[in-house]
XYZ file of C-alpha atoms in Angstrom:
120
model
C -5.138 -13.739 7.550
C -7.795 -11.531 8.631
C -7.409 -8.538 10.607
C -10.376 -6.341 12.644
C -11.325 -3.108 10.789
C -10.479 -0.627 13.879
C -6.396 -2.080 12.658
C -6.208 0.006 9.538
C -5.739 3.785 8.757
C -6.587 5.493 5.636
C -4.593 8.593 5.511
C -4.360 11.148 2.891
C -0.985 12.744 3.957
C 1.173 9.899 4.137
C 2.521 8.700 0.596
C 3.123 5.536 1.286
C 1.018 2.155 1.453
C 1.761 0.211 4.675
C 0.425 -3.737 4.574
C 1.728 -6.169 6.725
C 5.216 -8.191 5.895
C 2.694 -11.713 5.102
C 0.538 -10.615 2.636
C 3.339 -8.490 0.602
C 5.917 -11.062 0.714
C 5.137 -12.796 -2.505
C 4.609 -9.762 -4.042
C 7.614 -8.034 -3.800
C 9.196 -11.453 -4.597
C 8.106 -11.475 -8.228
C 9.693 -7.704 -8.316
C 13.339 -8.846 -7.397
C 12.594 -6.525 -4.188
C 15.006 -6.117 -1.373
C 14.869 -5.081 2.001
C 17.042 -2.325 3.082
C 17.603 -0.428 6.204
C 19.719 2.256 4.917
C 16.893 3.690 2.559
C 14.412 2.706 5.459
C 12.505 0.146 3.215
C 12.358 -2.021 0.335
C 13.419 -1.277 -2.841
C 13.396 -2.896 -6.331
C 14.968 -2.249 -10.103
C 13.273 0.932 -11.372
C 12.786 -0.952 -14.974
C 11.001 -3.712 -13.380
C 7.153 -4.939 -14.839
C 5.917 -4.598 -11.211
C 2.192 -6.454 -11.325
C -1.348 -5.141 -10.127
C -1.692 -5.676 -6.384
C -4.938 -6.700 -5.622
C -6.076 -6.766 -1.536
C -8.795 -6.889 0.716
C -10.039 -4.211 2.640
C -12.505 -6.360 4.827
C -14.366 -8.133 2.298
C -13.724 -5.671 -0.384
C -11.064 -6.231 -3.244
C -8.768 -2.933 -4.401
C -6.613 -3.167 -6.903
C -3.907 -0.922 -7.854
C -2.044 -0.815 -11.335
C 1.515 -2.231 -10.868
C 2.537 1.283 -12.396
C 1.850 3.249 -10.048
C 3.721 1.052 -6.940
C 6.825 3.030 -7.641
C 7.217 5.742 -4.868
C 10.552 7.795 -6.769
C 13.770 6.419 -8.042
C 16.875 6.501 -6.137
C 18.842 7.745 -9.030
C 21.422 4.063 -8.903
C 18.832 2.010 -11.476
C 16.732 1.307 -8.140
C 13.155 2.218 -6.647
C 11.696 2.850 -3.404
C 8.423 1.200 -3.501
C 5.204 2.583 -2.780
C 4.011 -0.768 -0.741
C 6.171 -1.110 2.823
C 5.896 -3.025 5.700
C 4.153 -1.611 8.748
C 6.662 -3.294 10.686
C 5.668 -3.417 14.352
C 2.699 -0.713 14.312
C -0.856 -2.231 15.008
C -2.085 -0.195 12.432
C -1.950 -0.658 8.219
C -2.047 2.533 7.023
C -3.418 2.968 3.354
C -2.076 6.719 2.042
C -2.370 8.380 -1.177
C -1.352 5.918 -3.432
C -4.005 3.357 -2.145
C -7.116 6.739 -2.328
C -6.330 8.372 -5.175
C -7.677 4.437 -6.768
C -10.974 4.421 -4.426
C -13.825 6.930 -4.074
C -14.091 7.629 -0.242
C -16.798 9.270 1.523
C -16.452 10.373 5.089
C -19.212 10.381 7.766
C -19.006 12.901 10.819
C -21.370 11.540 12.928
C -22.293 10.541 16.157
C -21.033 7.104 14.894
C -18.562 8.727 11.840
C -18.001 5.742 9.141
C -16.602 5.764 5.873
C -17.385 4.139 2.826
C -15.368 3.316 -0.418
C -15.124 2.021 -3.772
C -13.029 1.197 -6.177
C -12.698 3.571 -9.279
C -12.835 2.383 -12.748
């Protein structure tokens, strides 16, 4: 599935990865992931070997170590996950755990751009 650039959000405030529920899906299945509305999203055992997610931004592949998916235990043997759906919003929003993986340079311009790459 490909989406127009203007529908995604990098922002450096917001903890939290936001993809849409398609391209997550399988990977949340092969983390025993569940969806839960009491703790607002999904969650998954804390001592699971959670993989590297690897996406496109455009035509540009990220990936992130599987380590570092895990937003904070719950404290019950579970973990709120890092990656969430975006649900109905328009928008994906990439937050800190997605920069703090890319260099990004920001443009204020009359035509402001940014650019990015992944870090080694």
């Amino acid at each position: 599935m490909t989406r127009p650039s203007r529908d995604c959000t990098l922002r450096s405030k917001g903890q939290h990865m936001m993809r849409t529920k398609a391209r997550i899906w399988s990977y949340r299945s092969k983390m025993h992931s569940k969806s839960f509305e009491y703790e607002g999203g999904y969650i998954f055992p804390t001592k699971s070997d959670i993989p590297h997610l690897a996406f496109c931004v455009g035509r540009w592949l990220f990936t992130m170590p599987g380590y570092e998916l895990s937003f904070s235990e719950m404290g019950n043997g579970m973990s709120y996950g890092a990656v969430q759906s975006r649900g109905q919003n328009r928008q994906d929003i990439l937050g800190d755990v997605w920069l703090k993986h890319v260099y990004v340079v920001f443009e204020q311009s009359e035509k402001p751009r940014v650019g990015v790459a992944q870090r080694s």
